[in-house]
PDB file of C-alpha atoms in Angstrom:
ATOM      1  CA  MET A1242     -16.764 -15.982  -8.899  1.00 46.00           C
ATOM      2  CA  THR A1243     -18.769 -19.143  -8.267  1.00 46.00           C
ATOM      3  CA  SER A1244     -22.493 -19.717  -8.772  1.00 38.00           C
ATOM      4  CA  GLY A1245     -24.770 -17.520  -6.677  1.00 49.00           C
ATOM      5  CA  GLY A1246     -22.387 -14.598  -6.824  1.00 93.00           C
ATOM      6  CA  VAL A1247     -20.120 -15.884  -4.045  1.00 97.00           C
ATOM      7  CA  ARG A1248     -16.400 -15.272  -4.532  1.00 97.00           C
ATOM      8  CA  ALA A1249     -14.412 -18.366  -3.571  1.00 97.00           C
ATOM      9  CA  PRO A1250     -11.171 -17.865  -1.606  1.00 98.00           C
ATOM     10  CA  VAL A1251      -7.953 -17.820  -3.615  1.00 97.00           C
ATOM     11  CA  ALA A1252      -5.442 -17.375  -0.767  1.00 98.00           C
ATOM     12  CA  ALA A1253      -6.613 -20.197   1.511  1.00 98.00           C
ATOM     13  CA  GLY A1254      -3.932 -22.849   1.807  1.00 98.00           C
ATOM     14  CA  SER A1255      -1.143 -20.441   0.911  1.00 98.00           C
ATOM     15  CA  PHE A1256      -1.491 -17.169   2.792  1.00 98.00           C
ATOM     16  CA  TYR A1257      -3.560 -18.713   5.582  1.00 98.00           C
ATOM     17  CA  PRO A1258      -4.825 -22.215   6.505  1.00 98.00           C
ATOM     18  CA  ASP A1259      -7.585 -23.736   4.401  1.00 98.00           C
ATOM     19  CA  ASP A1260      -8.893 -25.996   7.168  1.00 98.00           C
ATOM     20  CA  PRO A1261     -11.601 -24.146   9.149  1.00 98.00           C
ATOM     21  CA  ALA A1262     -10.562 -25.431  12.578  1.00 98.00           C
ATOM     22  CA  THR A1263      -6.890 -24.719  11.919  1.00 98.00           C
ATOM     23  CA  LEU A1264      -7.662 -21.261  10.576  1.00 98.00           C
ATOM     24  CA  ARG A1265      -9.881 -20.425  13.550  1.00 98.00           C
ATOM     25  CA  ALA A1266      -7.195 -21.552  15.975  1.00 98.00           C
ATOM     26  CA  SER A1267      -4.515 -19.649  14.046  1.00 98.00           C
ATOM     27  CA  VAL A1268      -6.372 -16.334  14.096  1.00 98.00           C
ATOM     28  CA  ASP A1269      -7.459 -16.742  17.710  1.00 98.00           C
ATOM     29  CA  GLY A1270      -3.886 -17.573  18.702  1.00 98.00           C
ATOM     30  CA  LEU A1271      -2.543 -14.485  16.947  1.00 98.00           C
ATOM     31  CA  LEU A1272      -5.115 -12.284  18.698  1.00 98.00           C
ATOM     32  CA  ALA A1273      -4.407 -13.891  22.064  1.00 97.00           C
ATOM     33  CA  GLY A1274      -0.694 -13.297  21.577  1.00 96.00           C
ATOM     34  CA  VAL A1275      -1.042  -9.517  21.407  1.00 96.00           C
ATOM     35  CA  GLU A1276       0.737  -7.991  24.384  1.00 84.00           C
ATOM     36  CA  ARG A1277      -1.461  -5.926  26.665  1.00 78.00           C
ATOM     37  CA  PRO A1278      -0.121  -3.017  28.761  1.00 68.00           C
ATOM     38  CA  ALA A1279       0.968  -4.070  32.228  1.00 60.00           C
ATOM     39  CA  GLY A1280      -1.063  -2.910  35.213  1.00 53.00           C
ATOM     40  CA  PRO A1281      -4.502  -1.292  35.318  1.00 56.00           C
ATOM     41  CA  THR A1282      -5.122   0.815  32.215  1.00 60.00           C
ATOM     42  CA  PRO A1283      -8.308   2.339  30.797  1.00 66.00           C
ATOM     43  CA  GLU A1284     -10.009   0.422  28.018  1.00 68.00           C
ATOM     44  CA  PRO A1285      -8.765   1.912  24.720  1.00 74.00           C
ATOM     45  CA  LYS A1286     -11.338   3.615  22.547  1.00 82.00           C
ATOM     46  CA  ALA A1287     -12.525   1.440  19.694  1.00 88.00           C
ATOM     47  CA  PRO A1288     -10.785   2.359  16.408  1.00 96.00           C
ATOM     48  CA  MET A1289     -12.670   3.795  13.455  1.00 95.00           C
ATOM     49  CA  ALA A1290      -9.984   2.627  11.047  1.00 97.00           C
ATOM     50  CA  LEU A1291      -7.023   0.247  10.894  1.00 98.00           C
ATOM     51  CA  ILE A1292      -3.993  -0.045   8.627  1.00 98.00           C
ATOM     52  CA  VAL A1293      -2.783  -3.651   8.498  1.00 98.00           C
ATOM     53  CA  PRO A1294      -0.450  -5.856   6.411  1.00 98.00           C
ATOM     54  CA  HIS A1295      -1.589  -8.621   4.080  1.00 98.00           C
ATOM     55  CA  ALA A1296       1.216 -11.164   3.731  1.00 97.00           C
ATOM     56  CA  GLY A1297       1.004 -14.788   4.812  1.00 97.00           C
ATOM     57  CA  TYR A1298      -0.115 -15.129   8.412  1.00 98.00           C
ATOM     58  CA  ARG A1299       3.185 -16.776   9.312  1.00 96.00           C
ATOM     59  CA  TYR A1300       4.953 -13.495   8.554  1.00 97.00           C
ATOM     60  CA  SER A1301       2.514 -10.610   8.986  1.00 98.00           C
ATOM     61  CA  GLY A1302      -0.190 -12.182  11.133  1.00 98.00           C
ATOM     62  CA  PRO A1303       1.300 -11.088  14.480  1.00 98.00           C
ATOM     63  CA  VAL A1304       1.494  -7.487  13.227  1.00 98.00           C
ATOM     64  CA  ALA A1305      -2.064  -7.454  11.884  1.00 98.00           C
ATOM     65  CA  ALA A1306      -3.327  -8.947  15.138  1.00 98.00           C
ATOM     66  CA  THR A1307      -2.108  -5.929  17.137  1.00 98.00           C
ATOM     67  CA  ALA A1308      -4.710  -3.862  15.263  1.00 98.00           C
ATOM     68  CA  TYR A1309      -7.553  -6.368  15.091  1.00 98.00           C
ATOM     69  CA  ALA A1310      -7.338  -6.999  18.833  1.00 97.00           C
ATOM     70  CA  LEU A1311      -8.713  -3.459  19.328  1.00 97.00           C
ATOM     71  CA  VAL A1312     -11.950  -3.978  17.371  1.00 96.00           C
ATOM     72  CA  ARG A1313     -15.043  -3.675  19.572  1.00 87.00           C
ATOM     73  CA  VAL A1314     -18.393  -2.505  18.208  1.00 82.00           C
ATOM     74  CA  ALA A1315     -18.242  -2.452  14.404  1.00 89.00           C
ATOM     75  CA  ARG A1316     -20.929  -4.305  12.453  1.00 94.00           C
ATOM     76  CA  ARG A1317     -19.862  -3.325   8.939  1.00 97.00           C
ATOM     77  CA  ALA A1318     -16.421  -3.041   7.375  1.00 98.00           C
ATOM     78  CA  VAL A1319     -14.980  -1.302   4.333  1.00 98.00           C
ATOM     79  CA  VAL A1320     -11.687  -2.936   3.352  1.00 98.00           C
ATOM     80  CA  LEU A1321      -9.493  -1.066   0.889  1.00 98.00           C
ATOM     81  CA  GLY A1322      -6.540  -2.760  -0.745  1.00 98.00           C
ATOM     82  CA  PRO A1323      -4.334  -2.597  -3.833  1.00 97.00           C
ATOM     83  CA  SER A1324      -4.823  -4.397  -7.110  1.00 94.00           C
ATOM     84  CA  HIS A1325      -1.616  -6.400  -7.470  1.00 93.00           C
ATOM     85  CA  PHE A1326      -2.454  -8.230 -10.685  1.00 94.00           C
ATOM     86  CA  VAL A1327      -5.044  -6.245 -12.659  1.00 94.00           C
ATOM     87  CA  PRO A1328      -4.274  -2.704 -13.866  1.00 92.00           C
ATOM     88  CA  LEU A1329      -6.760  -0.408 -12.182  1.00 96.00           C
ATOM     89  CA  GLY A1330      -7.418   3.295 -12.234  1.00 95.00           C
ATOM     90  CA  GLY A1331      -9.622   4.577  -9.465  1.00 96.00           C
ATOM     91  CA  CYS A1332     -11.599   2.153  -7.302  1.00 98.00           C
ATOM     92  CA  ALA A1333     -13.552  -1.051  -7.942  1.00 98.00           C
ATOM     93  CA  VAL A1334     -16.141  -2.763  -5.742  1.00 98.00           C
ATOM     94  CA  PRO A1335     -17.499  -6.273  -6.330  1.00 97.00           C
ATOM     95  CA  ALA A1336     -20.763  -7.043  -8.083  1.00 97.00           C
ATOM     96  CA  GLY A1337     -21.208 -10.368  -6.283  1.00 95.00           C
ATOM     97  CA  ASP A1338     -23.301 -11.151  -3.229  1.00 97.00           C
ATOM     98  CA  ALA A1339     -20.671 -12.478  -0.809  1.00 98.00           C
ATOM     99  CA  TRP A1340     -17.035 -13.472  -0.326  1.00 98.00           C
ATOM    100  CA  ALA A1341     -16.166 -16.817   1.214  1.00 98.00           C
ATOM    101  CA  THR A1342     -13.322 -18.020   3.410  1.00 98.00           C
ATOM    102  CA  PRO A1343     -12.970 -21.418   5.111  1.00 98.00           C
ATOM    103  CA  LEU A1344     -14.833 -19.823   8.046  1.00 98.00           C
ATOM    104  CA  GLY A1345     -17.937 -19.122   5.967  1.00 98.00           C
ATOM    105  CA  GLU A1346     -19.448 -16.466   3.738  1.00 98.00           C
ATOM    106  CA  VAL A1347     -19.378 -12.719   4.402  1.00 98.00           C
ATOM    107  CA  PRO A1348     -22.154 -10.779   2.635  1.00 98.00           C
ATOM    108  CA  ILE A1349     -21.280  -7.767   0.533  1.00 98.00           C
ATOM    109  CA  ASP A1350     -23.027  -4.693   1.952  1.00 97.00           C
ATOM    110  CA  PRO A1351     -25.382  -3.474  -0.815  1.00 97.00           C
ATOM    111  CA  ASP A1352     -25.908  -0.014   0.653  1.00 97.00           C
ATOM    112  CA  LEU A1353     -22.184   0.642   0.897  1.00 97.00           C
ATOM    113  CA  ARG A1354     -21.677  -0.694  -2.643  1.00 98.00           C
ATOM    114  CA  ASP A1355     -24.380   1.630  -3.965  1.00 97.00           C
ATOM    115  CA  ALA A1356     -22.792   4.580  -2.157  1.00 97.00           C
ATOM    116  CA  ALA A1357     -19.372   3.738  -3.585  1.00 98.00           C
ATOM    117  CA  ALA A1358     -20.775   3.368  -7.091  1.00 98.00           C
ATOM    118  CA  ALA A1359     -22.594   6.682  -6.798  1.00 98.00           C
ATOM    119  CA  ALA A1360     -19.247   8.238  -5.842  1.00 97.00           C
ATOM    120  CA  GLY A1361     -17.601   6.904  -9.000  1.00 97.00           C
ATOM    121  CA  ALA A1362     -16.281   3.445  -8.077  1.00 98.00           C
ATOM    122  CA  ARG A1363     -16.582   0.741 -10.741  1.00 97.00           C
ATOM    123  CA  VAL A1364     -18.772  -2.254  -9.915  1.00 97.00           C
ATOM    124  CA  ASP A1365     -16.480  -4.934 -11.283  1.00 96.00           C
ATOM    125  CA  ASP A1366     -15.477  -8.340  -9.921  1.00 96.00           C
ATOM    126  CA  VAL A1367     -12.461  -8.754 -12.222  1.00 95.00           C
ATOM    127  CA  PRO A1368      -9.863  -6.802 -10.159  1.00 96.00           C
ATOM    128  CA  HIS A1369     -10.810  -8.900  -7.120  1.00 96.00           C
ATOM    129  CA  LEU A1370     -10.825 -12.418  -8.571  1.00 94.00           C
ATOM    130  CA  GLY A1371      -7.185 -13.378  -8.020  1.00 95.00           C
ATOM    131  CA  GLU A1372      -6.355 -10.761  -5.385  1.00 97.00           C
ATOM    132  CA  HIS A1373      -5.271 -11.683  -1.845  1.00 97.00           C
ATOM    133  CA  ALA A1374      -4.830  -8.267  -0.212  1.00 98.00           C
ATOM    134  CA  ILE A1375      -8.429  -7.881   0.940  1.00 98.00           C
ATOM    135  CA  GLU A1376      -9.260 -11.566   1.259  1.00 98.00           C
ATOM    136  CA  VAL A1377      -6.623 -12.219   3.929  1.00 98.00           C
ATOM    137  CA  GLN A1378      -8.310  -9.635   6.177  1.00 98.00           C
ATOM    138  CA  LEU A1379     -11.624 -11.477   6.213  1.00 98.00           C
ATOM    139  CA  PRO A1380     -10.735 -14.319   8.622  1.00 98.00           C
ATOM    140  CA  PHE A1381      -9.551 -11.725  11.153  1.00 98.00           C
ATOM    141  CA  LEU A1382     -12.815  -9.824  10.714  1.00 98.00           C
ATOM    142  CA  GLN A1383     -14.781 -13.051  11.037  1.00 98.00           C
ATOM    143  CA  ARG A1384     -13.218 -13.629  14.461  1.00 98.00           C
ATOM    144  CA  VAL A1385     -13.530 -10.080  15.863  1.00 97.00           C
ATOM    145  CA  MET A1386     -16.791  -8.835  14.291  1.00 96.00           C
ATOM    146  CA  PRO A1387     -20.285  -9.979  15.361  1.00 95.00           C
ATOM    147  CA  GLU A1388     -22.054 -12.725  13.471  1.00 93.00           C
ATOM    148  CA  GLY A1389     -23.868 -11.380  10.423  1.00 94.00           C
ATOM    149  CA  PHE A1390     -21.518  -8.476   9.745  1.00 97.00           C
ATOM    150  CA  SER A1391     -21.205  -7.233   6.176  1.00 98.00           C
ATOM    151  CA  VAL A1392     -18.259  -5.949   4.194  1.00 98.00           C
ATOM    152  CA  LEU A1393     -17.435  -3.821   1.182  1.00 98.00           C
ATOM    153  CA  PRO A1394     -14.139  -4.749  -0.499  1.00 98.00           C
ATOM    154  CA  VAL A1395     -12.669  -1.793  -2.399  1.00 98.00           C
ATOM    155  CA  GLY A1396      -9.830  -2.344  -4.827  1.00 98.00           C
ATOM    156  CA  VAL A1397      -7.854   0.883  -5.089  1.00 98.00           C
ATOM    157  CA  GLY A1398      -5.787   1.568  -8.174  1.00 97.00           C
ATOM    158  CA  VAL A1399      -3.851   4.577  -9.401  1.00 97.00           C
ATOM    159  CA  GLY A1400      -5.417   7.786  -8.179  1.00 97.00           C
ATOM    160  CA  ALA A1401      -5.035  10.883  -6.056  1.00 98.00           C
ATOM    161  CA  ALA A1402      -5.068  10.645  -2.274  1.00 98.00           C
ATOM    162  CA  SER A1403      -7.841  13.233  -2.271  1.00 98.00           C
ATOM    163  CA  ASP A1404     -10.084  11.006  -4.402  1.00 98.00           C
ATOM    164  CA  VAL A1405      -9.602   8.011  -2.107  1.00 98.00           C
ATOM    165  CA  ALA A1406     -10.161  10.223   0.937  1.00 98.00           C
ATOM    166  CA  ASP A1407     -13.394  11.490  -0.642  1.00 98.00           C
ATOM    167  CA  LEU A1408     -14.620   7.898  -0.979  1.00 98.00           C
ATOM    168  CA  ILE A1409     -13.637   7.028   2.583  1.00 98.00           C
ATOM    169  CA  GLU A1410     -15.473  10.144   3.753  1.00 97.00           C
ATOM    170  CA  ILE A1411     -18.656   9.018   2.006  1.00 96.00           C
ATOM    171  CA  LEU A1412     -18.445   5.436   3.271  1.00 96.00           C
ATOM    172  CA  SER A1413     -17.307   6.020   6.853  1.00 89.00           C
ATOM    173  CA  ASP A1414     -20.264   7.969   8.246  1.00 80.00           C
ATOM    174  CA  PRO A1415     -22.155   5.067   9.892  1.00 76.00           C
ATOM    175  CA  PRO A1416     -21.071   4.812  13.556  1.00 80.00           C
ATOM    176  CA  ASP A1417     -20.946   1.000  13.426  1.00 89.00           C
ATOM    177  CA  LEU A1418     -18.478   0.900  10.525  1.00 96.00           C
ATOM    178  CA  LEU A1419     -14.790  -0.035  10.535  1.00 98.00           C
ATOM    179  CA  VAL A1420     -12.444   1.051   7.743  1.00 98.00           C
ATOM    180  CA  VAL A1421      -9.501  -1.264   7.058  1.00 98.00           C
ATOM    181  CA  VAL A1422      -6.611  -0.390   4.748  1.00 98.00           C
ATOM    182  CA  SER A1423      -4.598  -3.410   3.634  1.00 98.00           C
ATOM    183  CA  THR A1424      -0.980  -2.745   2.680  1.00 98.00           C
ATOM    184  CA  ASP A1425       2.511  -4.063   3.181  1.00 98.00           C
ATOM    185  CA  LEU A1426       5.425  -1.627   3.327  1.00 98.00           C
ATOM    186  CA  SER A1427       8.851  -1.876   1.671  1.00 98.00           C
ATOM    187  CA  HIS A1428       9.755  -4.876  -0.492  1.00 97.00           C
ATOM    188  CA  HIS A1429      12.946  -6.761  -1.358  1.00 95.00           C
ATOM    189  CA  HIS A1430      15.530  -4.958   0.781  1.00 97.00           C
ATOM    190  CA  ASP A1431      17.779  -6.375   3.461  1.00 97.00           C
ATOM    191  CA  ALA A1432      16.309  -6.226   6.940  1.00 96.00           C
ATOM    192  CA  GLU A1433      18.216  -3.171   8.154  1.00 97.00           C
ATOM    193  CA  THR A1434      17.468  -1.121   5.043  1.00 98.00           C
ATOM    194  CA  ALA A1435      13.819  -2.097   5.325  1.00 97.00           C
ATOM    195  CA  ARG A1436      13.702  -0.975   8.959  1.00 97.00           C
ATOM    196  CA  GLN A1437      15.007   2.452   7.999  1.00 98.00           C
ATOM    197  CA  LEU A1438      12.628   2.823   5.049  1.00 98.00           C
ATOM    198  CA  ASP A1439       9.614   1.578   6.968  1.00 98.00           C
ATOM    199  CA  ARG A1440      10.352   3.842   9.924  1.00 98.00           C
ATOM    200  CA  ARG A1441      10.349   6.806   7.556  1.00 98.00           C
ATOM    201  CA  THR A1442       7.029   5.672   6.088  1.00 98.00           C
ATOM    202  CA  ALA A1443       5.539   5.117   9.553  1.00 98.00           C
ATOM    203  CA  ASP A1444       6.627   8.617  10.568  1.00 98.00           C
ATOM    204  CA  ALA A1445       4.850  10.034   7.502  1.00 98.00           C
ATOM    205  CA  VAL A1446       1.685   8.097   8.343  1.00 98.00           C
ATOM    206  CA  VAL A1447       1.673   9.251  11.968  1.00 98.00           C
ATOM    207  CA  ALA A1448       2.395  12.826  10.820  1.00 98.00           C
ATOM    208  CA  ARG A1449      -0.608  12.530   8.454  1.00 98.00           C
ATOM    209  CA  ASP A1450       1.470  13.575   5.464  1.00 98.00           C
ATOM    210  CA  PRO A1451       0.406  11.588   2.384  1.00 98.00           C
ATOM    211  CA  THR A1452       2.839  13.513   0.173  1.00 98.00           C
ATOM    212  CA  ALA A1453       5.758  12.002   2.122  1.00 98.00           C
ATOM    213  CA  ILE A1454       4.728   8.417   1.243  1.00 98.00           C
ATOM    214  CA  GLY A1455       6.671   7.492  -1.882  1.00 97.00           C
ATOM    215  CA  PRO A1456       5.451   5.236  -4.698  1.00 97.00           C
ATOM    216  CA  PHE A1457       7.663   2.340  -3.590  1.00 97.00           C
ATOM    217  CA  ASP A1458       7.148   2.749   0.158  1.00 98.00           C
ATOM    218  CA  ALA A1459       4.079   0.489   0.215  1.00 98.00           C
ATOM    219  CA  CYS A1460       2.367  -1.858  -2.235  1.00 97.00           C
ATOM    220  CA  GLY A1461      -0.948  -0.338  -1.149  1.00 98.00           C
ATOM    221  CA  VAL A1462       0.355   3.190  -1.512  1.00 98.00           C
ATOM    222  CA  PHE A1463      -2.879   4.576  -3.003  1.00 98.00           C
ATOM    223  CA  PRO A1464      -5.275   3.380  -0.269  1.00 98.00           C
ATOM    224  CA  LEU A1465      -2.616   4.231   2.332  1.00 98.00           C
ATOM    225  CA  ARG A1466      -2.287   7.796   1.105  1.00 98.00           C
ATOM    226  CA  GLY A1467      -6.067   8.030   1.018  1.00 98.00           C
ATOM    227  CA  ILE A1468      -6.630   7.057   4.653  1.00 98.00           C
ATOM    228  CA  VAL A1469      -3.793   9.356   5.751  1.00 98.00           C
ATOM    229  CA  GLU A1470      -5.399  12.234   3.835  1.00 98.00           C
ATOM    230  CA  HIS A1471      -8.745  11.376   5.439  1.00 98.00           C
ATOM    231  CA  ALA A1472      -7.122  11.545   8.893  1.00 98.00           C
ATOM    232  CA  ARG A1473      -5.481  14.860   8.047  1.00 98.00           C
ATOM    233  CA  ARG A1474      -8.798  16.386   6.933  1.00 98.00           C
ATOM    234  CA  ARG A1475     -10.674  15.239  10.029  1.00 97.00           C
ATOM    235  CA  ASP A1476      -7.793  15.888  12.426  1.00 97.00           C
ATOM    236  CA  LEU A1477      -7.811  12.242  13.523  1.00 97.00           C
ATOM    237  CA  PRO A1478      -4.663  11.031  15.273  1.00 98.00           C
ATOM    238  CA  ILE A1479      -2.943   7.966  13.797  1.00 98.00           C
ATOM    239  CA  GLN A1480      -1.181   5.662  16.260  1.00 98.00           C
ATOM    240  CA  LEU A1481       1.575   3.240  15.296  1.00 98.00           C
ATOM    241  CA  LEU A1482       0.887  -0.130  16.921  1.00 98.00           C
ATOM    242  CA  ASP A1483       3.602  -2.347  15.464  1.00 98.00           C
ATOM    243  CA  LEU A1484       6.384  -2.110  12.888  1.00 98.00           C
ATOM    244  CA  ARG A1485       8.323  -5.194  11.808  1.00 97.00           C
ATOM    245  CA  ASN A1486       9.421  -7.046   8.714  1.00 97.00           C
ATOM    246  CA  SER A1487       9.478 -10.645   7.568  1.00 96.00           C
ATOM    247  CA  ALA A1488      12.960 -11.198   9.039  1.00 96.00           C
ATOM    248  CA  ASP A1489      11.468 -10.506  12.479  1.00 95.00           C
ATOM    249  CA  THR A1490       8.956 -13.303  11.970  1.00 88.00           C
ATOM    250  CA  GLY A1491      11.226 -15.977  10.519  1.00 86.00           C
ATOM    251  CA  GLY A1492      11.950 -14.844   6.967  1.00 89.00           C
ATOM    252  CA  ASP A1493      15.217 -14.433   5.058  1.00 92.00           C
ATOM    253  CA  PRO A1494      16.910 -11.243   6.390  1.00 96.00           C
ATOM    254  CA  SER A1495      18.523 -10.533   3.012  1.00 97.00           C
ATOM    255  CA  ASN A1496      15.187 -10.031   1.228  1.00 96.00           C
ATOM    256  CA  VAL A1497      12.298  -8.860   3.375  1.00 97.00           C
ATOM    257  CA  VAL A1498       8.862  -7.281   3.242  1.00 97.00           C
ATOM    258  CA  GLY A1499       7.907  -4.603   5.758  1.00 98.00           C
ATOM    259  CA  TYR A1500       4.739  -4.667   7.865  1.00 98.00           C
ATOM    260  CA  GLY A1501       3.084  -1.914   9.880  1.00 98.00           C
ATOM    261  CA  ALA A1502      -0.086  -1.755  11.939  1.00 98.00           C
ATOM    262  CA  PHE A1503      -1.792   1.529  12.798  1.00 98.00           C
ATOM    263  CA  ARG A1504      -5.085   2.704  14.219  1.00 98.00           C
ATOM    264  CA  LEU A1505      -7.172   5.832  13.804  1.00 97.00           C
TER     265      LEU A1505
END
């Protein structure tokens, strides 16, 4: 955290470009590259929630873009992701005022933070300081959301799907709000094994069955189970938009990471 309560980016220059013009062009190019259905089709309804990957843009960016290309009217975002480096039980939201990327600062939504804290989330910057999973979503949001939008990053640690779903329920009432769950899928398998494992996980997500998502099926398994439980409770359909792995986007096929994009 830098002076003024603004979290400086830690993934710029590694997971995504650190030059503002290059980053803007990269994200815009990924969004423009999303295939649209051929022929006249009705405009799809704006999503209330997305599930997107969080690897380097070179690998997972095209998959994430298939979800972000659907964003229309949201003015606030809640982004839930795992804590890769700091042990965490339950959820943690930042105490700071804003998060920065090379594209500028995004203010933390104080009302959403207060609501999360009242629901039991810790107000603690520490789980977020070195974490990339939520940060890498911000440049996409900065290109698809209106100027002046606010965000609430939520680090999700070990916990029950029902507890995460309860928090999502509390935070997702405003009609102008977008929920984003940041998770990759399987890790460190060969490409064909990963495809089989990730297809099984995607089927569980679409079936809205959080109990069928195993502990090693996704690095963000706890926020993923939570959004799936939320969809099950509210009878919200979940649509699979894209399912690939790092071998499909230029990585080593003997050791891949899986990526899925979904919308609610």
